[in-house]
Amino acid sequence: MNKIAYVHGYSERETIRLADQAGSLRELLHHDTVYPPGSKILEGGCGTGVQTITLARQNPGCEIISIDISQDSLRQARSLIEKETIANVAFRQADIFALPFTEESFDHVFVCFVLEHLPSPAEALYCLKKVLKAAGSMTVIEGDHGSWYCYPESREARLCVECLIKVQANLGGNALVGRQLYPLLRETDFRNVSVSPRMVYVDTSKPGLVESFSKNTFIAMVEGVKEQALGFGMIDEKTWQKGIRDLYRATEEDGTFSYTFYKGVGIK
Amino acid sequence: MNKIAYVHGYSERETIRLADQAGSLRELLHHDTVYPPGSKILEGGCGTGVQTITLARQNPGCEIISIDISQDSLRQARSLIEKETIANVAFRQADIFALPFTEESFDHVFVCFVLEHLPSPAEALYCLKKVLKAAGSMTVIEGDHGSWYCYPESREARLCVECLIKVQANLGGNALVGRQLYPLLRETDFRNVSVSPRMVYVDTSKPGLVESFSKNTFIAMVEGVKEQALGFGMIDEKTWQKGIRDLYRATEEDGTFSYTFYKGVGIK
């Protein structure tokens, strides 16, 4: 079991959060997640299937195999895909670090919000590369919590966000992996590596993003580590409460929120 | 004299830095800096004229009046424009807070890298708005030094960048003004305010940007405040030197650099 526990757990709230996130960010992250019809695609670490829906919808002529190490996540993913009547996805319980596939059996590999949770992201890329055909592409999408800032900002708000980063680090993950995609894809010997930032900038001229991204994705994600942050003694209750209030303050009429995801593509 | 001294001074190095910056960022910041032919445009705070060249070239059919409070900067700007044989710009020494123009006499106002140096950016926008015609546009471009991060990153590198922010604050400016453009344009009663981030992401697949942006713009800007940072006791020499070394470290083969500018447009 190389894959560590998710920071955010598998609560119902988390599923909602991931769904919200997928909805508001679909165009930004996935407008170019398009493969030639007939391709066989491996989705490594599909979680509850939120990205799987987009991947499948954008590539109706492709065969998608989506794996996750967690049976519980796969159960939710299967139920989601059935509800959406999507037919080109097969799910399988599997560990990225011990893939049950023949070498060079996939045309493309797709990994979204997975490396951030792994203590050895380069090893994961090596493992995934083995089952990728020569000249096939590896796509990796990750956030970078260190890219966040807002207006107005406070010391306490920043301390809360730092808790999110520290909790993920304590669990063996890396919440700052977005900025590192280029060296990761290069050190794992992919060719023609190209990384592009996908920045989410939110002000109140976009009320949908204030709700779906600033509140229901980012602040919800921070709030999700409260217990761990207090439990690890990273922050005290009073500072935490002020920090969360200040994060919500930046979603008011005159506030702004900035956050950046990175999408990297390399060729085997 | 409401305008405070520039953080970076008026050294030759600074002129080179600003020229480099303009070159590498022209497309990102100015591809949409285009006005209807026949427009009369006020450039507020033209400095040494680096942005003026782009503004004039992109709008050959417009009449541009570029002002700055510094005669020394204007002298450099005039010489630059003459060298480039640009004919649609007139320079004039003037204070943004005491403009020598008739009210409602410009079709559009353009301000780039100016608000960051002002202790009262909203007041500056009010003053500029007075000379703008009804339904004319106000364009503001600013950086945000708090948006910077890199890989690999170190505590010392971050402390050096924080010195840049603190030195600017000590001089009455605000190096984090980029994220604040939306509320600034709204509170000064512009309509249809639209702000877009312009992110510079640099890895070694773009060697030109490593040189022109990461090294010759951003790190050079940090290095430019060394004397003030040490003089104000913000940092010690040893930490400074390690921080600068670490910033250069992030320009090596496996390094990445991220920085975001903001462009805001509002209608009077």
Coordinates of C-alpha atoms in Angstrom, one line a residue, chain A residues 33-268:
Chain A
T33 CA -7.7 16.8 -22.5
V34 CA -8.6 15.3 -25.8
Y35 CA -7.1 12.1 -27.3
P36 CA -7.4 10.6 -30.8
P37 CA -10.5 8.3 -31.1
G38 CA -9.6 4.6 -30.6
S39 CA -7.0 5.4 -28.0
K40 CA -6.7 3.2 -24.9
I41 CA -6.2 5.5 -21.9
L42 CA -5.2 4.6 -18.3
E43 CA -6.5 7.0 -15.6
G44 CA -4.2 6.5 -12.6
G45 CA -5.9 7.2 -9.3
C46 CA -9.4 8.1 -10.3
G47 CA -10.7 8.6 -6.8
T48 CA -14.4 9.1 -6.7
G49 CA -14.6 9.5 -10.5
V50 CA -15.1 13.2 -10.8
Q51 CA -12.4 13.7 -13.4
T52 CA -13.3 10.4 -15.0
I53 CA -16.6 11.8 -16.2
T54 CA -14.9 14.7 -17.9
L55 CA -12.2 12.4 -19.4
A56 CA -14.8 10.0 -20.7
R57 CA -17.1 12.7 -22.1
Q58 CA -14.3 14.6 -23.8
N59 CA -13.1 11.3 -25.4
P60 CA -16.2 9.3 -26.3
G61 CA -14.3 7.3 -28.9
C62 CA -11.6 6.1 -26.5
E63 CA -11.5 3.1 -24.1
I64 CA -10.7 4.3 -20.6
I65 CA -9.4 2.1 -17.8
S66 CA -9.6 4.0 -14.5
I67 CA -7.8 2.6 -11.4
D68 CA -7.7 3.5 -7.8
I69 CA -6.3 1.7 -4.7
S70 CA -9.4 2.4 -2.7
Q71 CA -12.4 0.1 -3.2
D72 CA -14.6 2.7 -1.4
S73 CA -13.6 5.4 -3.9
L74 CA -14.2 3.0 -6.8
R75 CA -17.6 2.1 -5.6
Q76 CA -18.5 5.9 -5.6
A77 CA -16.9 6.3 -9.0
R78 CA -18.8 3.4 -10.5
S79 CA -22.1 4.8 -9.1
L80 CA -21.3 8.2 -10.5
I81 CA -20.5 6.9 -14.0
E82 CA -23.6 4.7 -14.1
K83 CA -25.8 7.7 -13.2
E84 CA -24.2 9.7 -16.0
T85 CA -24.8 6.7 -18.4
I86 CA -21.2 6.7 -19.6
A87 CA -20.2 3.5 -21.3
N88 CA -16.5 3.8 -22.2
V89 CA -15.0 3.4 -18.8
A90 CA -13.9 0.3 -16.9
F91 CA -12.9 0.5 -13.3
R92 CA -10.3 -1.7 -11.6
Q93 CA -8.8 -1.8 -8.1
A94 CA -5.1 -1.4 -8.5
D95 CA -2.0 0.2 -7.0
I96 CA -0.1 2.6 -9.2
F97 CA 3.1 1.1 -7.8
A98 CA 2.2 -2.5 -8.8
L99 CA 0.1 -2.2 -11.9
P100 CA -1.6 -5.3 -13.1
F101 CA -1.2 -4.5 -16.8
T102 CA 1.1 -5.6 -19.6
E103 CA 4.0 -3.3 -20.4
E104 CA 3.3 -0.8 -23.2
S105 CA -0.4 -1.6 -23.3
F106 CA -1.8 2.0 -23.1
D107 CA -1.7 4.7 -25.7
H108 CA -2.0 7.5 -23.1
V109 CA -1.9 7.9 -19.3
F110 CA -3.8 10.5 -17.4
V111 CA -3.2 11.5 -13.8
C112 CA -5.1 14.3 -12.0
F113 CA -4.8 15.4 -8.3
V114 CA -2.8 12.2 -7.5
L115 CA 0.9 13.0 -7.3
E116 CA 0.2 15.6 -4.5
H117 CA -0.8 12.6 -2.2
L118 CA 2.2 10.4 -3.0
P119 CA 5.5 10.4 -1.1
S120 CA 7.4 9.3 -4.3
P121 CA 5.8 11.0 -7.3
A122 CA 8.7 10.2 -9.6
E123 CA 8.5 6.5 -8.8
A124 CA 4.7 6.7 -9.6
L125 CA 5.5 8.3 -13.0
Y126 CA 8.1 5.5 -13.7
C127 CA 5.6 2.8 -12.9
L128 CA 2.9 4.4 -15.1
K129 CA 5.4 4.9 -17.9
K130 CA 6.1 1.2 -18.0
V131 CA 2.5 0.4 -19.2
L132 CA 2.6 3.3 -21.6
K133 CA 3.4 2.6 -25.3
A134 CA 6.4 4.2 -27.0
A135 CA 5.4 7.7 -28.2
G136 CA 2.4 7.7 -25.9
S137 CA 1.7 10.7 -23.8
M138 CA 1.6 11.2 -20.0
T139 CA -0.7 14.0 -18.7
V140 CA -0.4 15.2 -15.2
I141 CA -2.6 17.8 -13.5
E142 CA -1.9 19.1 -10.0
G143 CA -2.6 22.1 -7.9
D144 CA -0.1 24.1 -5.9
H145 CA -1.4 25.4 -2.5
G146 CA 1.6 27.7 -2.2
S147 CA 0.2 29.6 -5.2
W148 CA -2.8 30.8 -3.3
Y149 CA -3.2 34.4 -2.1
C150 CA -6.1 36.7 -1.6
Y151 CA -7.2 40.2 -1.0
P152 CA -7.6 41.3 1.7
E153 CA -5.2 38.9 3.3
S154 CA -4.3 38.4 7.0
R155 CA -1.6 36.6 8.8
E156 CA -4.2 34.2 10.3
A157 CA -5.7 33.3 6.9
R158 CA -2.2 32.5 5.6
L159 CA -1.5 30.4 8.7
C160 CA -4.7 28.3 8.0
V161 CA -3.6 27.7 4.4
E162 CA -0.1 26.7 5.7
C163 CA -1.8 24.1 7.9
L164 CA -3.3 22.6 4.8
I165 CA 0.2 22.3 3.3
K166 CA 1.7 21.0 6.5
V167 CA -1.0 18.4 7.1
Q168 CA -0.5 17.1 3.5
A169 CA 3.3 17.0 4.1
N170 CA 2.8 15.1 7.4
L171 CA 0.8 12.5 5.5
G172 CA 3.7 12.1 3.1
G173 CA 2.2 14.2 0.3
N174 CA 3.3 17.5 -1.3
A175 CA 0.8 20.3 -1.7
L176 CA 3.3 22.3 -3.7
V177 CA 3.8 19.7 -6.4
G178 CA 2.3 21.8 -9.2
R179 CA 5.4 24.0 -9.6
Q180 CA 7.5 20.8 -9.7
L181 CA 5.8 19.0 -12.7
Y182 CA 8.4 20.1 -15.2
P183 CA 11.4 18.7 -13.3
L184 CA 9.3 15.6 -12.4
L185 CA 8.5 14.8 -16.0
R186 CA 12.0 15.5 -17.1
E187 CA 13.7 13.4 -14.4
T188 CA 11.5 10.5 -15.3
D189 CA 12.8 10.8 -18.9
F190 CA 9.7 12.0 -20.7
R191 CA 10.4 13.9 -24.0
N192 CA 8.9 17.2 -25.2
V193 CA 7.8 18.1 -21.7
S194 CA 5.4 21.0 -21.7
V195 CA 3.9 22.5 -18.6
S196 CA 1.2 25.2 -18.6
P197 CA -0.2 27.0 -15.6
R198 CA -4.0 27.1 -15.2
M199 CA -4.7 30.1 -13.0
V200 CA -8.0 30.6 -11.3
Y201 CA -8.5 34.3 -10.5
V202 CA -11.8 35.1 -8.7
D203 CA -13.4 38.4 -8.0
T204 CA -17.1 39.3 -7.5
S205 CA -17.6 39.9 -11.2
K206 CA -17.7 36.1 -11.3
P207 CA -20.1 35.1 -8.5
G208 CA -20.3 31.5 -9.7
L209 CA -16.5 31.1 -9.1
V210 CA -16.7 32.8 -5.7
E211 CA -19.1 30.1 -4.6
S212 CA -17.8 27.1 -6.5
F213 CA -14.1 27.7 -6.2
S214 CA -13.2 30.2 -3.4
K215 CA -15.8 28.9 -0.9
N216 CA -16.8 25.4 -1.9
T217 CA -13.4 24.2 -3.1
F218 CA -10.5 26.1 -1.6
I219 CA -11.9 27.3 1.8
A220 CA -13.7 24.0 2.2
M221 CA -10.4 22.2 1.6
V222 CA -8.7 24.3 4.3
E223 CA -11.6 23.8 6.7
G224 CA -11.3 20.0 6.0
V225 CA -8.0 19.8 7.9
K226 CA -9.1 21.7 11.0
E227 CA -9.1 18.6 13.2
Q228 CA -5.6 17.5 12.0
A229 CA -4.1 21.0 12.2
L230 CA -5.3 21.5 15.8
G231 CA -4.5 17.9 16.7
F232 CA -0.9 18.2 15.4
G233 CA -0.6 21.5 17.4
M234 CA 0.1 23.5 14.2
I235 CA -2.3 26.2 15.1
D236 CA -4.5 27.2 18.1
E237 CA -8.3 27.3 17.9
K238 CA -8.5 31.1 18.1
T239 CA -6.1 31.8 15.3
W240 CA -7.8 29.1 13.2
Q241 CA -11.2 30.7 13.7
K242 CA -9.9 34.1 12.7
G243 CA -8.1 32.7 9.7
I244 CA -11.2 31.0 8.4
R245 CA -13.3 34.2 8.9
D246 CA -10.6 36.1 7.1
L247 CA -10.7 33.7 4.2
Y248 CA -14.4 34.2 3.9
R249 CA -13.8 37.9 4.2
A250 CA -11.9 37.7 0.9
T251 CA -15.0 36.3 -0.8
E252 CA -17.0 39.5 -0.1
E253 CA -17.7 42.3 -2.6
D254 CA -14.2 43.8 -2.7
G255 CA -12.2 40.6 -2.3
T256 CA -10.1 38.6 -4.7
F257 CA -8.7 35.0 -4.7
S258 CA -5.9 33.6 -6.8
Y259 CA -4.8 29.9 -7.2
T260 CA -2.9 28.1 -9.8
F261 CA -3.0 24.5 -11.2
Y262 CA -0.4 23.1 -13.5
K263 CA -0.9 20.7 -16.4
G264 CA 2.1 18.9 -17.7
V265 CA 2.4 16.6 -20.7
G266 CA 5.4 14.5 -21.7
I267 CA 6.0 11.9 -24.4
K268 CA 7.5 8.4 -23.8

